[in-house]
Amino acid sequence: MDIKTKELVNKGIMLPLMEEFYTIQGEGAHTGTSAYFIRVGGCDVGCHWCDVKESWDAKLHPPTLSDEIVNNAKQYAKTIVITGGEPLMWNMQYLTASLQKEGLQTHIETSGAYELSGQWNWICLSPKKTKLPLDQIYHEAHELKMIIHNKNDFEFAEQEAAKVSDHCGLYLQPEWSKKEMITPMIVEYVMKNPKWKISLQTHKYLNIP
Ligand code: SF4
């Protein structure tokens, strides 16, 4: 990357765009609603079950003008979900301010492992054991989405739930490759601990992106 491009990326005027698509939000609090997804490349959190490992290496995803991303997004939806990769590895201020200026709702899906930047209407925090969230984001999160891969993850979910605000929604989501084993455990857990709700990856059941 040349110096000029690097400078633009540092300011968030360009971002390493992996893909963008209009679909239905499959997970969490906004399940079932239409949204335009912007997937930004780059992630070093290293979840072994990650289903977008091709996002990890930011160098594989071309720096793209944020203005261009906004122009595409505004043609499709009122809600724009920024995901990754780990979007907070990048400066999100320019992109989110531009989206909001167009009257669009900005949602983020993040592990919280990097400093929070940007203007958000909805923050979905999904902490990972391999790289815990920074303290700041727990108070800002609207939704805590914990991925359950094995039974020890329930304990981790409770530890993280103790750090978010009272108005943050709590969701347990089975890791896709283990869903047959984990989903019944989550059902039982939620009935015993009703502060939690179940989140399923409904887009995968619907066979949409
Ligand atoms: Fe994959 Fe997300 Fe974990 Fe990064 S934080 S490794 S993108 S699941």
PDB file of C-alpha atoms and ligand atoms in Angstrom:
ATOM      1  CA  MET A   1       0.000   0.000   0.000  1.00  0.00           C
ATOM      2  CA  ASP A   2       1.475   3.409  -0.951  1.00  0.00           C
ATOM      3  CA  ILE A   3       1.813   6.185   1.634  1.00  0.00           C
ATOM      4  CA  LYS A   4      -1.107   8.229   0.278  1.00  0.00           C
ATOM      5  CA  THR A   5      -3.497   5.236   0.421  1.00  0.00           C
ATOM      6  CA  LYS A   6      -2.247   4.347   3.904  1.00  0.00           C
ATOM      7  CA  GLU A   7      -3.017   7.888   5.043  1.00  0.00           C
ATOM      8  CA  LEU A   8      -6.563   7.682   3.631  1.00  0.00           C
ATOM      9  CA  VAL A   9      -7.095   4.301   5.305  1.00  0.00           C
ATOM     10  CA  ASN A  10      -5.854   5.697   8.633  1.00  0.00           C
ATOM     11  CA  LYS A  11      -8.468   8.455   8.364  1.00  0.00           C
ATOM     12  CA  GLY A  12     -11.193   5.987   7.373  1.00  0.00           C
ATOM     13  CA  ILE A  13     -11.667   7.715   4.018  1.00  0.00           C
ATOM     14  CA  MET A  14     -10.731   4.371   2.492  1.00  0.00           C
ATOM     15  CA  LEU A  15     -11.353   0.946   4.050  1.00  0.00           C
ATOM     16  CA  PRO A  16     -10.275  -2.582   3.060  1.00  0.00           C
ATOM     17  CA  LEU A  17     -13.617  -3.772   1.720  1.00  0.00           C
ATOM     18  CA  MET A  18     -14.083  -7.523   1.500  1.00  0.00           C
ATOM     19  CA  GLU A  19     -17.694  -7.642   0.314  1.00  0.00           C
ATOM     20  CA  GLU A  20     -21.008  -5.819   0.542  1.00  0.00           C
ATOM     21  CA  PHE A  21     -24.455  -7.303   0.060  1.00  0.00           C
ATOM     22  CA  TYR A  22     -28.124  -6.708   0.717  1.00  0.00           C
ATOM     23  CA  THR A  23     -29.750  -9.468   2.730  1.00  0.00           C
ATOM     24  CA  ILE A  24     -31.700 -10.284   5.883  1.00  0.00           C
ATOM     25  CA  GLN A  25     -30.036  -9.889   9.280  1.00  0.00           C
ATOM     26  CA  GLY A  26     -29.964 -13.468  10.481  1.00  0.00           C
ATOM     27  CA  GLU A  27     -28.786 -13.106  14.072  1.00  0.00           C
ATOM     28  CA  GLY A  28     -29.479 -11.345  17.333  1.00  0.00           C
ATOM     29  CA  ALA A  29     -31.927  -8.591  18.203  1.00  0.00           C
ATOM     30  CA  HIS A  30     -32.645  -7.540  14.593  1.00  0.00           C
ATOM     31  CA  THR A  31     -33.152 -11.043  13.215  1.00  0.00           C
ATOM     32  CA  GLY A  32     -35.470 -11.122  10.220  1.00  0.00           C
ATOM     33  CA  THR A  33     -35.021  -7.504   9.148  1.00  0.00           C
ATOM     34  CA  SER A  34     -33.508  -6.371   5.863  1.00  0.00           C
ATOM     35  CA  ALA A  35     -30.066  -4.818   6.008  1.00  0.00           C
ATOM     36  CA  TYR A  36     -27.139  -3.938   3.803  1.00  0.00           C
ATOM     37  CA  PHE A  37     -23.954  -5.620   5.033  1.00  0.00           C
ATOM     38  CA  ILE A  38     -20.516  -4.116   4.625  1.00  0.00           C
ATOM     39  CA  ARG A  39     -17.778  -6.607   5.448  1.00  0.00           C
ATOM     40  CA  VAL A  40     -14.432  -5.012   6.176  1.00  0.00           C
ATOM     41  CA  GLY A  41     -11.272  -7.126   5.957  1.00  0.00           C
ATOM     42  CA  GLY A  42      -8.757  -7.652   8.761  1.00  0.00           C
ATOM     43  CA  CYS A  43      -9.026  -9.595  12.009  1.00  0.00           C
ATOM     44  CA  ASP A  44      -6.441 -10.926  14.448  1.00  0.00           C
ATOM     45  CA  VAL A  45      -8.822 -12.258  17.109  1.00  0.00           C
ATOM     46  CA  GLY A  46      -8.270 -15.804  15.866  1.00  0.00           C
ATOM     47  CA  CYS A  47     -11.475 -17.721  16.729  1.00  0.00           C
ATOM     48  CA  HIS A  48     -10.735 -21.286  15.600  1.00  0.00           C
ATOM     49  CA  TRP A  49     -14.359 -21.781  14.473  1.00  0.00           C
ATOM     50  CA  CYS A  50     -14.498 -18.491  12.507  1.00  0.00           C
ATOM     51  CA  ASP A  51     -16.658 -18.865   9.381  1.00  0.00           C
ATOM     52  CA  VAL A  52     -15.031 -15.916   7.557  1.00  0.00           C
ATOM     53  CA  LYS A  53     -11.344 -16.763   7.866  1.00  0.00           C
ATOM     54  CA  GLU A  54     -10.823 -15.298   4.405  1.00  0.00           C
ATOM     55  CA  SER A  55     -11.468 -11.899   6.012  1.00  0.00           C
ATOM     56  CA  TRP A  56      -8.464 -12.122   8.350  1.00  0.00           C
ATOM     57  CA  ASP A  57      -5.734 -10.817   6.046  1.00  0.00           C
ATOM     58  CA  ALA A  58      -6.582  -7.176   5.343  1.00  0.00           C
ATOM     59  CA  LYS A  59      -4.012  -7.061   2.532  1.00  0.00           C
ATOM     60  CA  LEU A  60      -6.266  -9.309   0.442  1.00  0.00           C
ATOM     61  CA  HIS A  61      -9.051  -6.728   0.467  1.00  0.00           C
ATOM     62  CA  PRO A  62      -8.583  -3.618  -1.665  1.00  0.00           C
ATOM     63  CA  PRO A  63      -8.750  -0.203   0.004  1.00  0.00           C
ATOM     64  CA  THR A  64     -12.056   1.240  -1.216  1.00  0.00           C
ATOM     65  CA  LEU A  65     -13.340   4.789  -0.879  1.00  0.00           C
ATOM     66  CA  SER A  66     -15.863   5.054   1.953  1.00  0.00           C
ATOM     67  CA  ASP A  67     -17.881   7.485  -0.205  1.00  0.00           C
ATOM     68  CA  GLU A  68     -18.256   4.729  -2.789  1.00  0.00           C
ATOM     69  CA  ILE A  69     -19.416   2.294  -0.071  1.00  0.00           C
ATOM     70  CA  VAL A  70     -22.022   4.825   1.140  1.00  0.00           C
ATOM     71  CA  ASN A  71     -23.286   5.455  -2.413  1.00  0.00           C
ATOM     72  CA  ASN A  72     -23.827   1.730  -2.885  1.00  0.00           C
ATOM     73  CA  ALA A  73     -25.399   1.185   0.527  1.00  0.00           C
ATOM     74  CA  LYS A  74     -27.955   3.993   0.312  1.00  0.00           C
ATOM     75  CA  GLN A  75     -29.554   2.443  -2.764  1.00  0.00           C
ATOM     76  CA  TYR A  76     -30.606  -0.651  -0.860  1.00  0.00           C
ATOM     77  CA  ALA A  77     -31.548  -0.301   2.792  1.00  0.00           C
ATOM     78  CA  LYS A  78     -32.178   1.956   5.750  1.00  0.00           C
ATOM     79  CA  THR A  79     -30.088  -0.226   8.046  1.00  0.00           C
ATOM     80  CA  ILE A  80     -26.429  -0.760   7.354  1.00  0.00           C
ATOM     81  CA  VAL A  81     -24.528  -3.455   9.261  1.00  0.00           C
ATOM     82  CA  ILE A  82     -20.759  -3.054   9.409  1.00  0.00           C
ATOM     83  CA  THR A  83     -19.122  -6.389  10.104  1.00  0.00           C
ATOM     84  CA  GLY A  84     -15.855  -8.156   9.433  1.00  0.00           C
ATOM     85  CA  GLY A  85     -13.336  -9.284  10.106  1.00  0.00           C
ATOM     86  CA  GLU A  86     -13.024  -6.905  13.015  1.00  0.00           C
ATOM     87  CA  PRO A  87     -14.270  -3.506  11.808  1.00  0.00           C
ATOM     88  CA  LEU A  88     -12.839  -1.637  14.793  1.00  0.00           C
ATOM     89  CA  MET A  89      -9.316  -2.317  13.556  1.00  0.00           C
ATOM     90  CA  TRP A  90     -10.118   0.678  11.331  1.00  0.00           C
ATOM     91  CA  ASN A  91     -11.276   4.220  11.896  1.00  0.00           C
ATOM     92  CA  MET A  92     -15.069   4.041  11.478  1.00  0.00           C
ATOM     93  CA  GLN A  93     -15.826   7.724  12.054  1.00  0.00           C
ATOM     94  CA  TYR A  94     -15.899   8.917   8.439  1.00  0.00           C
ATOM     95  CA  LEU A  95     -17.957   5.994   7.119  1.00  0.00           C
ATOM     96  CA  THR A  96     -20.566   6.043   9.883  1.00  0.00           C
ATOM     97  CA  ALA A  97     -20.942   9.841   9.879  1.00  0.00           C
ATOM     98  CA  SER A  98     -21.444   9.718   6.107  1.00  0.00           C
ATOM     99  CA  LEU A  99     -24.033   6.938   6.394  1.00  0.00           C
ATOM    100  CA  GLN A 100     -25.933   8.805   9.104  1.00  0.00           C
ATOM    101  CA  LYS A 101     -25.837  11.991   7.025  1.00  0.00           C
ATOM    102  CA  GLU A 102     -27.787  10.020   4.412  1.00  0.00           C
ATOM    103  CA  GLY A 103     -30.381   9.150   7.077  1.00  0.00           C
ATOM    104  CA  LEU A 104     -29.188   5.541   7.422  1.00  0.00           C
ATOM    105  CA  GLN A 105     -28.996   3.538  10.643  1.00  0.00           C
ATOM    106  CA  THR A 106     -25.495   2.321  11.479  1.00  0.00           C
ATOM    107  CA  HIS A 107     -25.109  -1.053  13.172  1.00  0.00           C
ATOM    108  CA  ILE A 108     -21.830  -2.763  14.050  1.00  0.00           C
ATOM    109  CA  GLU A 109     -20.918  -6.347  14.884  1.00  0.00           C
ATOM    110  CA  THR A 110     -17.661  -6.364  16.803  1.00  0.00           C
ATOM    111  CA  SER A 111     -15.550  -8.371  19.203  1.00  0.00           C
ATOM    112  CA  GLY A 112     -14.757  -5.070  20.944  1.00  0.00           C
ATOM    113  CA  ALA A 113     -11.048  -5.884  20.963  1.00  0.00           C
ATOM    114  CA  TYR A 114     -10.118  -2.492  19.504  1.00  0.00           C
ATOM    115  CA  GLU A 115     -10.946   1.065  20.472  1.00  0.00           C
ATOM    116  CA  LEU A 116     -14.488   2.090  19.577  1.00  0.00           C
ATOM    117  CA  SER A 117     -14.646   4.592  16.729  1.00  0.00           C
ATOM    118  CA  GLY A 118     -17.647   5.761  14.743  1.00  0.00           C
ATOM    119  CA  GLN A 119     -21.235   6.892  15.332  1.00  0.00           C
ATOM    120  CA  TRP A 120     -23.500   3.945  15.979  1.00  0.00           C
ATOM    121  CA  ASN A 121     -27.242   3.454  16.280  1.00  0.00           C
ATOM    122  CA  TRP A 122     -26.691  -0.145  17.386  1.00  0.00           C
ATOM    123  CA  ILE A 123     -23.674  -1.943  18.797  1.00  0.00           C
ATOM    124  CA  CYS A 124     -23.674  -5.722  18.878  1.00  0.00           C
ATOM    125  CA  LEU A 125     -20.770  -6.851  21.043  1.00  0.00           C
ATOM    126  CA  SER A 126     -19.594 -10.435  20.665  1.00  0.00           C
ATOM    127  CA  PRO A 127     -16.635 -10.965  23.016  1.00  0.00           C
ATOM    128  CA  LYS A 128     -14.064 -13.635  22.269  1.00  0.00           C
ATOM    129  CA  LYS A 129     -11.836 -15.343  24.840  1.00  0.00           C
ATOM    130  CA  THR A 130      -8.788 -15.040  22.593  1.00  0.00           C
ATOM    131  CA  LYS A 131      -8.843 -11.212  22.682  1.00  0.00           C
ATOM    132  CA  LEU A 132     -11.202  -9.673  25.217  1.00  0.00           C
ATOM    133  CA  PRO A 133     -13.091  -6.435  24.604  1.00  0.00           C
ATOM    134  CA  LEU A 134     -11.658  -3.146  25.847  1.00  0.00           C
ATOM    135  CA  ASP A 135     -13.529  -1.831  28.912  1.00  0.00           C
ATOM    136  CA  GLN A 136     -15.094   1.154  27.156  1.00  0.00           C
ATOM    137  CA  ILE A 137     -17.403  -0.793  24.846  1.00  0.00           C
ATOM    138  CA  TYR A 138     -19.282  -2.786  27.514  1.00  0.00           C
ATOM    139  CA  HIS A 139     -21.192   0.367  28.562  1.00  0.00           C
ATOM    140  CA  GLU A 140     -21.982   1.275  24.967  1.00  0.00           C
ATOM    141  CA  ALA A 141     -23.267  -2.120  23.759  1.00  0.00           C
ATOM    142  CA  HIS A 142     -26.978  -2.500  22.953  1.00  0.00           C
ATOM    143  CA  GLU A 143     -26.670  -6.240  22.495  1.00  0.00           C
ATOM    144  CA  LEU A 144     -24.290  -8.881  23.874  1.00  0.00           C
ATOM    145  CA  LYS A 145     -24.072 -11.922  21.616  1.00  0.00           C
ATOM    146  CA  MET A 146     -22.157 -14.841  23.086  1.00  0.00           C
ATOM    147  CA  ILE A 147     -21.192 -17.722  20.795  1.00  0.00           C
ATOM    148  CA  ILE A 148     -21.448 -21.064  22.570  1.00  0.00           C
ATOM    149  CA  HIS A 149     -19.049 -23.694  21.256  1.00  0.00           C
ATOM    150  CA  ASN A 150     -18.797 -25.877  24.366  1.00  0.00           C
ATOM    151  CA  LYS A 151     -20.329 -25.989  27.829  1.00  0.00           C
ATOM    152  CA  ASN A 152     -17.565 -23.879  29.410  1.00  0.00           C
ATOM    153  CA  ASP A 153     -18.689 -20.996  27.234  1.00  0.00           C
ATOM    154  CA  PHE A 154     -21.785 -20.499  29.421  1.00  0.00           C
ATOM    155  CA  GLU A 155     -19.494 -19.427  32.260  1.00  0.00           C
ATOM    156  CA  PHE A 156     -17.663 -17.022  29.957  1.00  0.00           C
ATOM    157  CA  ALA A 157     -21.044 -15.667  28.802  1.00  0.00           C
ATOM    158  CA  GLU A 158     -22.046 -14.901  32.393  1.00  0.00           C
ATOM    159  CA  GLN A 159     -18.703 -13.180  33.086  1.00  0.00           C
ATOM    160  CA  GLU A 160     -19.229 -10.930  30.086  1.00  0.00           C
ATOM    161  CA  ALA A 161     -22.917 -10.294  30.877  1.00  0.00           C
ATOM    162  CA  ALA A 162     -21.851  -8.941  34.277  1.00  0.00           C
ATOM    163  CA  LYS A 163     -19.913  -6.162  32.492  1.00  0.00           C
ATOM    164  CA  VAL A 164     -22.632  -4.722  30.213  1.00  0.00           C
ATOM    165  CA  SER A 165     -25.308  -2.170  31.129  1.00  0.00           C
ATOM    166  CA  ASP A 166     -28.776  -3.160  32.361  1.00  0.00           C
ATOM    167  CA  HIS A 167     -30.423  -2.205  29.057  1.00  0.00           C
ATOM    168  CA  CYS A 168     -28.136  -4.433  26.961  1.00  0.00           C
ATOM    169  CA  GLY A 169     -29.941  -7.431  25.398  1.00  0.00           C
ATOM    170  CA  LEU A 170     -28.342 -10.805  26.169  1.00  0.00           C
ATOM    171  CA  TYR A 171     -28.145 -13.500  23.477  1.00  0.00           C
ATOM    172  CA  LEU A 172     -26.682 -17.007  23.363  1.00  0.00           C
ATOM    173  CA  GLN A 173     -25.939 -18.344  19.909  1.00  0.00           C
ATOM    174  CA  PRO A 174     -24.804 -21.878  19.068  1.00  0.00           C
ATOM    175  CA  GLU A 175     -21.574 -22.076  17.077  1.00  0.00           C
ATOM    176  CA  TRP A 176     -22.782 -23.360  13.698  1.00  0.00           C
ATOM    177  CA  SER A 177     -20.617 -26.489  13.391  1.00  0.00           C
ATOM    178  CA  LYS A 178     -21.734 -27.637  16.861  1.00  0.00           C
ATOM    179  CA  LYS A 179     -25.369 -26.567  16.640  1.00  0.00           C
ATOM    180  CA  GLU A 180     -26.893 -30.064  16.960  1.00  0.00           C
ATOM    181  CA  MET A 181     -25.153 -30.599  20.296  1.00  0.00           C
ATOM    182  CA  ILE A 182     -25.222 -27.034  21.624  1.00  0.00           C
ATOM    183  CA  THR A 183     -28.736 -25.811  20.711  1.00  0.00           C
ATOM    184  CA  PRO A 184     -30.543 -28.114  23.205  1.00  0.00           C
ATOM    185  CA  MET A 185     -28.096 -26.994  25.901  1.00  0.00           C
ATOM    186  CA  ILE A 186     -28.899 -23.347  25.151  1.00  0.00           C
ATOM    187  CA  VAL A 187     -32.646 -24.051  25.209  1.00  0.00           C
ATOM    188  CA  GLU A 188     -32.329 -25.567  28.660  1.00  0.00           C
ATOM    189  CA  TYR A 189     -30.016 -22.776  29.853  1.00  0.00           C
ATOM    190  CA  VAL A 190     -32.360 -19.992  28.700  1.00  0.00           C
ATOM    191  CA  MET A 191     -35.334 -21.614  30.436  1.00  0.00           C
ATOM    192  CA  LYS A 192     -33.325 -21.701  33.661  1.00  0.00           C
ATOM    193  CA  ASN A 193     -31.810 -18.232  33.110  1.00  0.00           C
ATOM    194  CA  PRO A 194     -34.496 -16.148  31.386  1.00  0.00           C
ATOM    195  CA  LYS A 195     -32.435 -12.965  31.204  1.00  0.00           C
ATOM    196  CA  TRP A 196     -30.893 -14.614  28.090  1.00  0.00           C
ATOM    197  CA  LYS A 197     -32.508 -15.091  24.667  1.00  0.00           C
ATOM    198  CA  ILE A 198     -31.576 -17.553  21.936  1.00  0.00           C
ATOM    199  CA  SER A 199     -29.991 -16.247  18.753  1.00  0.00           C
ATOM    200  CA  LEU A 200     -29.842 -18.615  15.781  1.00  0.00           C
ATOM    201  CA  GLN A 201     -27.983 -18.034  12.531  1.00  0.00           C
ATOM    202  CA  THR A 202     -31.269 -17.993  10.634  1.00  0.00           C
ATOM    203  CA  HIS A 203     -29.614 -16.776   7.401  1.00  0.00           C
ATOM    204  CA  LYS A 204     -27.760 -20.092   7.266  1.00  0.00           C
ATOM    205  CA  TYR A 205     -31.021 -22.045   7.658  1.00  0.00           C
ATOM    206  CA  LEU A 206     -32.516 -19.835   4.920  1.00  0.00           C
ATOM    207  CA  ASN A 207     -29.437 -20.363   2.754  1.00  0.00           C
ATOM    208  CA  ILE A 208     -28.882 -16.655   2.185  1.00  0.00           C
ATOM    209  CA  PRO A 209     -25.673 -14.663   2.790  1.00  0.00           C
TER     210      PRO A 209
HETATM  211 FE1  SF4 B   1     -13.736 -14.522  12.867  1.00  0.00          FE
HETATM  212 FE2  SF4 B   1     -15.127 -12.619  14.108  1.00  0.00          FE
HETATM  213 FE3  SF4 B   1     -13.522 -14.252  15.515  1.00  0.00          FE
HETATM  214 FE4  SF4 B   1     -12.478 -12.407  13.873  1.00  0.00          FE
HETATM  215  S1  SF4 B   1     -13.700 -12.033  15.726  1.00  0.00           S
HETATM  216  S2  SF4 B   1     -11.839 -14.531  14.066  1.00  0.00           S
HETATM  217  S3  SF4 B   1     -13.953 -12.409  12.176  1.00  0.00           S
HETATM  218  S4  SF4 B   1     -15.392 -14.823  14.388  1.00  0.00           S
END
